[in-house]
Amino acid sequence: MIQGIFFARFLPQQGTKVVHQSPPGCIVSEPGVDKPRFFDFETMGEYIIPRQGFCNRYVTICDPEYKYRILGHPVCIKDEKYVRNEFMFNFCIVLGVEVDMHPYEAVVRRLASTFTEMEIQNQFLSQEDLSTSKDRRSIAALIEIIKEDLNNYNECMIPVDDANTINMKLFPIHRHPPPVKSWHVPISKMKFTEIMDDTWDLTMKKLIAQIDGINDVRRISHDADVALDLAKIALQHLLYHDSILMLDIFLFGNIYAPAPEMNDFIIDKDGMQDECSNYVYINGPRLPKFYLCRLFTSLCTSRTVKEWLKMHLDQGFPVLNYVDVRRFIQFGVIKGLIYRVHKYAVSSQYLASLVNGQSVKIEGGDLLQSYTDGCHCFDQITAEKNIGDSKIMDQLRKIPKGDVEIIYR
């Protein structure tokens, strides 16, 4: 949220001066306004209108108390018609230091470029006091509208005069998403059917139709008749906009273990137990919430999901009669209550050949040799070689005894 916005310029006789500000009195004192200023402008003035080496570029400054951040783009226009042959100004935005400043960078740059062009066209800034036109808005009114519109609507479209309009919009800046792998399983975070229309990309629409929280990227690519590389790019685009999330393939041979965040579930923080019940219970009677805690905490690094189910069945608790196990595991992973323990194959002979830079063919390792460096999990092998966990182990047993070890991490 924008705390304040102001217009400053360099006056030959007075130095750097704040000409307009919104809200009134936020940067420098104004008659009739009794309110504390954000910071001492006298100490910051040399950075608002800096030396020419810092002009015509994006600049950010923090006040000495580190409460506010000033974003600006000081501009220096050289022309003989000005006193000292130059005109220097800056439109600055004031934010709290805790606010992400990246979406506002484009706004500051647009303010600088727009008013630079208007100054070159008709001296909109330097001749403000001399203008008698009733068709142009005052700078004070402009910065007030800009602040209010960006705070309330994240965009503004303001006619300045007959020839100029200020158009700006705040766009969230997302981090670049991690690479999408063929063994990942996308899960929708919104109802795409309610927002898709005829303008959407055809490839994207074909892929979205196959997202069901079960199929992995490779399967989705195949069923949608889309090249795997294109499918990964399209899904990464959805991931960038936080429309989907990626999980691992769910198999009964997977291993999961509780994370420290399990304590939040046990104390029912934010009604998490009710949320879990609504998501995982199948049609029929619901068990007390204690059983959900029992199921999560009984997962461990030495037990597969299949063994976990058998353990509860032996104890007289048929989990499959009450709980959708896939949704149960997905809920735990999404909420960070449990984490996946992956399996990796490591061949000492293959690692030695990589260290020596020599390609050595391991006896019996034709199919999986390149996956035995400890960097390729069994999920990747399953997706790329189209073989299950048991067949992977059968192939690894063909390698000389003692050479391959399975690492869980």
Coordinates of C-alpha atoms in Angstrom, one line a residue, residues 79-383:
D79 CA 17.8 22.5 -22.5
E80 CA 19.0 26.1 -22.9
K81 CA 15.5 27.5 -22.1
Y82 CA 16.0 26.5 -18.4
V83 CA 17.9 28.3 -15.7
R84 CA 21.3 26.6 -15.5
N85 CA 20.3 24.8 -18.8
E86 CA 18.6 22.0 -17.0
F87 CA 15.4 21.0 -15.2
M88 CA 15.5 18.4 -12.5
F89 CA 12.5 16.7 -10.9
N90 CA 11.3 13.5 -9.2
F91 CA 8.0 11.8 -8.5
C92 CA 8.4 9.6 -5.5
I93 CA 6.3 6.9 -3.8
V94 CA 6.6 6.2 -0.1
L95 CA 6.1 2.6 1.1
G96 CA 6.5 0.8 4.4
V97 CA 9.8 -1.2 4.5
E98 CA 7.8 -4.4 4.9
V99 CA 5.9 -3.9 1.6
D100 CA 7.2 -5.6 -1.5
M101 CA 8.5 -2.8 -3.7
H102 CA 8.9 -4.7 -7.0
P103 CA 5.3 -4.1 -8.3
Y104 CA 5.7 -0.4 -7.8
E105 CA 8.9 0.0 -9.8
A106 CA 7.0 0.1 -13.1
V107 CA 4.7 2.8 -11.6
V108 CA 7.7 5.0 -10.7
R109 CA 9.3 4.5 -14.1
R110 CA 6.0 5.3 -15.9
L111 CA 5.5 8.5 -13.8
A112 CA 9.0 9.7 -14.8
S113 CA 8.6 8.9 -18.5
T114 CA 5.1 10.3 -18.8
F115 CA 5.9 13.6 -17.1
T116 CA 9.2 13.9 -18.9
E117 CA 7.4 13.8 -22.3
M118 CA 4.8 16.3 -21.1
E119 CA 7.5 18.6 -19.9
I120 CA 9.2 18.4 -23.3
Q121 CA 5.9 18.9 -25.1
N122 CA 4.5 22.0 -23.2
Q123 CA 6.6 22.5 -20.1
F124 CA 3.8 21.0 -18.0
L125 CA 5.9 20.9 -14.8
S126 CA 8.2 23.9 -15.1
Q127 CA 5.4 26.3 -16.1
E128 CA 2.8 25.0 -13.7
D129 CA 2.3 28.3 -11.9
L130 CA 2.0 30.2 -15.1
S131 CA -0.6 28.0 -16.8
T132 CA -4.1 29.4 -17.2
S133 CA -5.6 26.4 -19.0
K134 CA -8.8 25.1 -17.3
D135 CA -8.6 21.8 -19.3
R136 CA -5.5 20.4 -17.5
R137 CA -5.5 18.9 -14.1
S138 CA -3.2 20.3 -11.4
I139 CA -0.3 18.1 -10.3
A140 CA -1.6 18.1 -6.7
A141 CA -4.9 16.6 -7.9
L142 CA -3.0 14.1 -10.1
I143 CA -0.8 12.6 -7.4
E144 CA -3.8 12.4 -5.0
I145 CA -5.9 10.5 -7.6
I146 CA -2.9 8.2 -8.5
K147 CA -2.4 7.3 -4.8
E148 CA -6.1 6.6 -4.1
D149 CA -6.7 4.6 -7.3
L150 CA -3.6 2.5 -7.0
N151 CA -4.4 1.7 -3.3
N152 CA -8.1 1.0 -3.9
Y153 CA -8.1 -0.5 -7.4
N154 CA -4.5 -1.4 -8.2
E155 CA -4.8 0.7 -11.4
C156 CA -5.6 4.2 -12.6
M157 CA -6.6 5.9 -15.9
I158 CA -6.4 9.7 -15.5
P159 CA -6.9 12.2 -18.3
V160 CA -4.4 15.0 -17.7
D161 CA -5.3 17.3 -20.6
D162 CA -6.6 16.9 -24.2
A163 CA -3.5 15.1 -25.4
N164 CA -2.3 13.0 -22.4
T165 CA -3.6 10.3 -20.1
I166 CA -1.9 8.5 -17.3
N167 CA -2.5 4.7 -17.5
M168 CA -0.9 2.5 -14.8
K169 CA -1.6 -0.9 -13.3
L170 CA 0.0 -2.8 -10.4
F171 CA 1.0 -6.4 -11.3
P172 CA 2.0 -8.9 -8.7
I173 CA 5.6 -10.1 -9.2
H174 CA 5.8 -13.9 -8.8
R175 CA 9.0 -15.8 -8.3
H176 CA 10.1 -18.0 -11.2
P177 CA 8.5 -21.4 -10.6
P178 CA 10.7 -24.5 -10.2
P179 CA 11.1 -26.8 -13.2
V180 CA 8.2 -29.1 -13.9
K181 CA 9.2 -32.8 -14.1
S182 CA 7.5 -35.6 -15.9
W183 CA 6.8 -37.4 -12.7
H184 CA 5.1 -34.5 -10.9
V185 CA 1.3 -34.5 -10.4
P186 CA -0.5 -31.2 -10.8
I187 CA -3.4 -30.3 -8.6
S188 CA -5.8 -27.4 -9.5
K189 CA -6.2 -24.6 -6.9
M190 CA -9.2 -23.1 -8.7
K191 CA -12.1 -24.1 -11.0
F192 CA -10.7 -23.6 -14.4
T193 CA -14.1 -24.3 -16.1
E194 CA -15.5 -21.1 -14.5
I195 CA -12.8 -18.8 -15.9
M196 CA -11.8 -20.4 -19.2
D197 CA -13.2 -18.8 -22.4
D198 CA -12.6 -19.0 -26.2
T199 CA -9.5 -16.8 -26.0
W200 CA -7.5 -19.3 -24.0
D201 CA -4.6 -21.2 -25.6
L202 CA -5.8 -24.4 -27.1
T203 CA -2.9 -26.4 -25.8
M204 CA -3.6 -25.1 -22.3
K205 CA -7.2 -26.0 -22.5
K206 CA -6.4 -29.6 -23.6
L207 CA -4.0 -30.0 -20.6
I208 CA -6.3 -28.5 -18.0
A209 CA -9.0 -31.0 -19.0
Q210 CA -6.7 -33.8 -18.0
I211 CA -5.7 -32.4 -14.5
D212 CA -7.4 -34.5 -11.9
G213 CA -4.9 -34.7 -9.1
I214 CA -4.0 -38.3 -10.0
N215 CA -2.3 -38.3 -13.4
D216 CA 1.4 -37.2 -13.6
V217 CA 2.7 -34.8 -16.2
R218 CA 3.8 -37.5 -18.6
R219 CA 0.3 -39.1 -18.5
I220 CA -1.4 -35.8 -18.9
S221 CA 0.8 -35.0 -21.9
H222 CA 0.0 -38.4 -23.5
D223 CA -3.8 -38.2 -22.9
A224 CA -4.0 -34.6 -24.2
D225 CA -1.9 -35.4 -27.3
V226 CA 0.5 -32.6 -26.4
A227 CA 4.3 -32.9 -26.7
L228 CA 5.9 -33.4 -23.3
D229 CA 8.1 -30.3 -23.5
L230 CA 5.1 -28.1 -24.4
A231 CA 3.1 -29.6 -21.6
K232 CA 5.8 -28.8 -19.1
I233 CA 6.0 -25.2 -20.3
A234 CA 2.2 -24.7 -20.1
L235 CA 2.0 -26.2 -16.6
Q236 CA 4.9 -24.1 -15.5
H237 CA 2.9 -21.1 -16.7
L238 CA 0.0 -22.1 -14.4
L239 CA 2.5 -22.7 -11.6
Y240 CA 3.8 -19.2 -12.0
H241 CA 0.4 -17.7 -11.6
D242 CA -0.3 -19.9 -8.5
S243 CA -3.1 -21.7 -10.3
I244 CA -1.8 -25.2 -9.6
L245 CA 0.6 -27.0 -7.2
M246 CA 2.8 -29.9 -7.8
L247 CA 3.0 -33.1 -5.8
D248 CA 4.7 -36.4 -6.2
I249 CA 3.1 -39.5 -7.7
F250 CA 1.0 -41.3 -5.1
L251 CA 1.9 -45.0 -4.9
F252 CA 1.3 -47.4 -2.1
G253 CA 5.0 -48.1 -2.1
N254 CA 5.8 -44.5 -1.1
I255 CA 7.1 -43.6 2.3
Y256 CA 6.0 -40.6 4.3
A257 CA 6.9 -39.2 7.7
P258 CA 5.5 -36.5 10.0
A259 CA 7.0 -33.0 9.9
P260 CA 7.3 -30.6 12.8
E261 CA 4.2 -28.8 11.6
M262 CA 2.2 -31.9 12.7
N263 CA 1.8 -30.2 16.1
D264 CA -0.5 -27.5 14.4
F265 CA -2.8 -30.3 13.3
I266 CA -2.9 -32.0 16.7
I267 CA -3.9 -28.8 18.4
D268 CA -6.4 -28.1 15.6
K269 CA -4.9 -24.8 14.6
D270 CA -7.3 -22.8 12.3
G271 CA -9.8 -25.7 12.3
M272 CA -7.4 -27.9 10.3
Q273 CA -9.0 -31.2 11.6
D274 CA -12.4 -30.3 10.3
E275 CA -10.9 -29.3 7.0
C276 CA -9.1 -32.6 6.8
S277 CA -12.3 -34.5 7.6
N278 CA -14.2 -32.8 4.9
Y279 CA -11.5 -33.7 2.4
V280 CA -10.5 -37.2 3.2
Y281 CA -13.6 -39.1 4.5
I282 CA -15.5 -41.2 2.0
N283 CA -19.3 -41.5 2.2
G284 CA -20.4 -43.1 5.4
P285 CA -19.9 -42.7 9.1
R286 CA -17.1 -40.3 10.3
L287 CA -14.7 -41.3 13.0
P288 CA -13.6 -39.1 15.9
K289 CA -10.9 -36.6 15.0
F290 CA -8.5 -38.5 17.2
Y291 CA -8.2 -41.2 14.5
L292 CA -6.9 -38.6 12.0
C293 CA -4.1 -37.6 14.4
R294 CA -3.4 -41.3 15.0
L295 CA -3.1 -42.0 11.2
F296 CA -0.7 -39.1 10.6
T297 CA 1.6 -39.7 13.5
S298 CA 1.8 -43.5 12.7
L299 CA 3.6 -42.7 9.4
C300 CA 7.3 -43.2 9.7
T301 CA 10.5 -43.4 7.5
S302 CA 10.7 -47.2 7.8
R303 CA 7.1 -48.0 6.7
T304 CA 5.5 -47.8 3.2
V305 CA 1.9 -46.7 2.8
K306 CA 1.0 -50.4 2.1
E307 CA 2.7 -51.5 5.3
W308 CA 1.1 -48.7 7.2
L309 CA -2.4 -49.8 6.0
K310 CA -1.7 -53.4 7.0
M311 CA -0.5 -52.4 10.4
H312 CA -3.8 -50.6 11.1
L313 CA -5.8 -53.4 9.6
D314 CA -4.0 -55.9 12.0
Q315 CA -5.0 -53.5 14.9
G316 CA -8.6 -53.7 13.9
F317 CA -8.9 -50.4 12.1
P318 CA -9.8 -50.9 8.4
V319 CA -8.6 -47.4 7.1
L320 CA -9.8 -48.0 3.6
N321 CA -13.4 -48.3 4.8
Y322 CA -13.4 -44.7 6.0
V323 CA -10.6 -42.7 4.4
D324 CA -9.6 -42.0 0.8
V325 CA -5.9 -42.7 1.4
R326 CA -4.7 -40.7 -1.6
R327 CA -6.5 -37.6 -0.6
F328 CA -5.4 -38.1 3.0
I329 CA -1.7 -38.2 2.0
Q330 CA -2.2 -35.3 -0.4
F331 CA -3.7 -33.2 2.4
G332 CA -0.8 -33.9 4.7
V333 CA 1.8 -33.0 2.0
I334 CA 0.0 -29.8 0.9
K335 CA -0.4 -28.6 4.5
G336 CA 3.2 -29.5 5.3
L337 CA 2.2 -32.0 8.0
I338 CA 4.1 -34.9 6.4
Y339 CA 7.0 -35.1 3.9
R340 CA 7.9 -37.6 1.3
V341 CA 10.9 -39.9 1.7
H342 CA 12.4 -40.7 -1.7
K343 CA 14.5 -43.7 -2.8
Y344 CA 17.7 -43.3 -4.8
A345 CA 20.0 -46.0 -6.2
V346 CA 23.8 -45.4 -5.8
S347 CA 26.4 -47.5 -7.7
S348 CA 30.0 -47.2 -6.4
Q349 CA 31.3 -48.4 -9.8
Y350 CA 29.3 -45.8 -11.7
L351 CA 30.3 -43.0 -9.4
A352 CA 33.9 -44.0 -9.7
S353 CA 33.6 -43.8 -13.5
L354 CA 32.1 -40.4 -13.3
V355 CA 34.9 -39.2 -11.1
N356 CA 37.6 -40.6 -13.4
G357 CA 35.8 -39.2 -16.5
Q358 CA 35.7 -42.7 -18.0
S359 CA 32.6 -44.3 -19.3
V360 CA 32.5 -47.8 -17.8
K361 CA 29.7 -50.2 -18.6
I362 CA 28.4 -52.0 -15.5
E363 CA 27.5 -55.6 -15.9
G364 CA 23.7 -56.0 -15.8
G365 CA 23.1 -52.2 -15.6
D366 CA 22.3 -51.4 -19.2
L367 CA 18.8 -50.1 -18.5
L368 CA 19.3 -48.2 -15.2
Q369 CA 23.1 -47.4 -15.1
S370 CA 22.6 -43.7 -15.8
Y371 CA 20.2 -43.5 -12.9
T372 CA 22.5 -44.9 -10.2
D373 CA 24.4 -41.7 -9.3
G374 CA 22.2 -40.9 -6.3
C375 CA 20.5 -38.0 -8.1
H376 CA 17.6 -39.7 -9.7
C377 CA 14.7 -40.8 -7.5
F378 CA 12.6 -43.9 -8.2
D379 CA 9.7 -41.6 -9.3
Q380 CA 11.8 -40.3 -12.2
I381 CA 12.8 -43.9 -13.2
T382 CA 9.1 -44.9 -13.1
A383 CA 8.0 -42.1 -15.3

